[in-house]
Amino acid sequence: MENLPATTPIVPISAASIPSPAALLPLANLAAALSDAMRWRILMALAEGEPLMVNELATRLGASSSLISKHLGRMRKMGVVEQVRGRLYRIPPAYLPKRGLVDFGHCQIPTAV
């Protein structure tokens, strides 16, 4: 059986490089972000559109602040979230075209049930 890398390579991008609502997040970044259950839960919490602090996310998700911080750091490097106004995190507005929908270009993820 072929040996696969332990981690998915991340393509670094900056917030300034996200061009428009129909922007394409590098597919490797999107796959890495969505492949972890905790990152998926963080994404769904932030998809509500309100920027949140690490402690708020930790409380909502029942996880430690250090675990949430670690995942947010990876997600920020992937371009899936951005840090604004100090310690607040959010999904870049370019990926939130309307309430209840996250659009990363390769896929649209409805967040409202």
PDB file of C-alpha atoms in Angstrom, residues 31-71:
ATOM      1  CA  ALA A  31     -10.160  19.642   1.657  1.00  0.00           C
ATOM      2  CA  ALA A  32      -7.792  19.991   4.624  1.00  0.00           C
ATOM      3  CA  ALA A  33     -10.180  22.349   6.406  1.00  0.00           C
ATOM      4  CA  LEU A  34     -13.217  20.141   5.938  1.00  0.00           C
ATOM      5  CA  SER A  35     -11.457  16.848   6.695  1.00  0.00           C
ATOM      6  CA  ASP A  36     -11.261  17.430  10.449  1.00  0.00           C
ATOM      7  CA  ALA A  37     -14.426  17.194  12.562  1.00  0.00           C
ATOM      8  CA  MET A  38     -13.427  20.032  14.912  1.00  0.00           C
ATOM      9  CA  ARG A  39     -12.529  22.362  12.021  1.00  0.00           C
ATOM     10  CA  TRP A  40     -15.903  21.525  10.461  1.00  0.00           C
ATOM     11  CA  ARG A  41     -17.640  22.445  13.739  1.00  0.00           C
ATOM     12  CA  ILE A  42     -15.662  25.705  13.959  1.00  0.00           C
ATOM     13  CA  LEU A  43     -16.605  26.509  10.372  1.00  0.00           C
ATOM     14  CA  MET A  44     -20.297  25.939  11.082  1.00  0.00           C
ATOM     15  CA  ALA A  45     -20.155  28.152  14.189  1.00  0.00           C
ATOM     16  CA  LEU A  46     -18.475  30.966  12.240  1.00  0.00           C
ATOM     17  CA  ALA A  47     -20.833  30.507   9.278  1.00  0.00           C
ATOM     18  CA  GLU A  48     -23.514  32.285  11.283  1.00  0.00           C
ATOM     19  CA  GLY A  49     -21.628  35.429  10.241  1.00  0.00           C
ATOM     20  CA  GLU A  50     -20.705  36.742  13.688  1.00  0.00           C
ATOM     21  CA  PRO A  51     -16.963  37.075  14.420  1.00  0.00           C
ATOM     22  CA  LEU A  52     -16.098  35.067  17.528  1.00  0.00           C
ATOM     23  CA  MET A  53     -13.217  34.891  19.985  1.00  0.00           C
ATOM     24  CA  VAL A  54     -11.377  31.651  20.733  1.00  0.00           C
ATOM     25  CA  ASN A  55     -12.975  31.399  24.193  1.00  0.00           C
ATOM     26  CA  GLU A  56     -16.482  31.873  22.764  1.00  0.00           C
ATOM     27  CA  LEU A  57     -15.906  29.122  20.211  1.00  0.00           C
ATOM     28  CA  ALA A  58     -14.433  26.837  22.887  1.00  0.00           C
ATOM     29  CA  THR A  59     -17.495  27.316  25.079  1.00  0.00           C
ATOM     30  CA  ARG A  60     -19.973  26.764  22.224  1.00  0.00           C
ATOM     31  CA  LEU A  61     -18.155  23.665  20.978  1.00  0.00           C
ATOM     32  CA  GLY A  62     -17.259  22.167  24.363  1.00  0.00           C
ATOM     33  CA  ALA A  63     -13.525  22.101  23.613  1.00  0.00           C
ATOM     34  CA  SER A  64     -10.427  23.637  25.159  1.00  0.00           C
ATOM     35  CA  SER A  65      -9.322  27.102  24.081  1.00  0.00           C
ATOM     36  CA  SER A  66      -5.905  25.742  23.136  1.00  0.00           C
ATOM     37  CA  LEU A  67      -7.450  23.161  20.771  1.00  0.00           C
ATOM     38  CA  ILE A  68      -9.679  25.788  19.136  1.00  0.00           C
ATOM     39  CA  SER A  69      -6.727  28.185  18.824  1.00  0.00           C
ATOM     40  CA  LYS A  70      -4.612  25.483  17.164  1.00  0.00           C
ATOM     41  CA  HIS A  71      -7.333  24.721  14.611  1.00  0.00           C
TER      42      HIS A  71
END
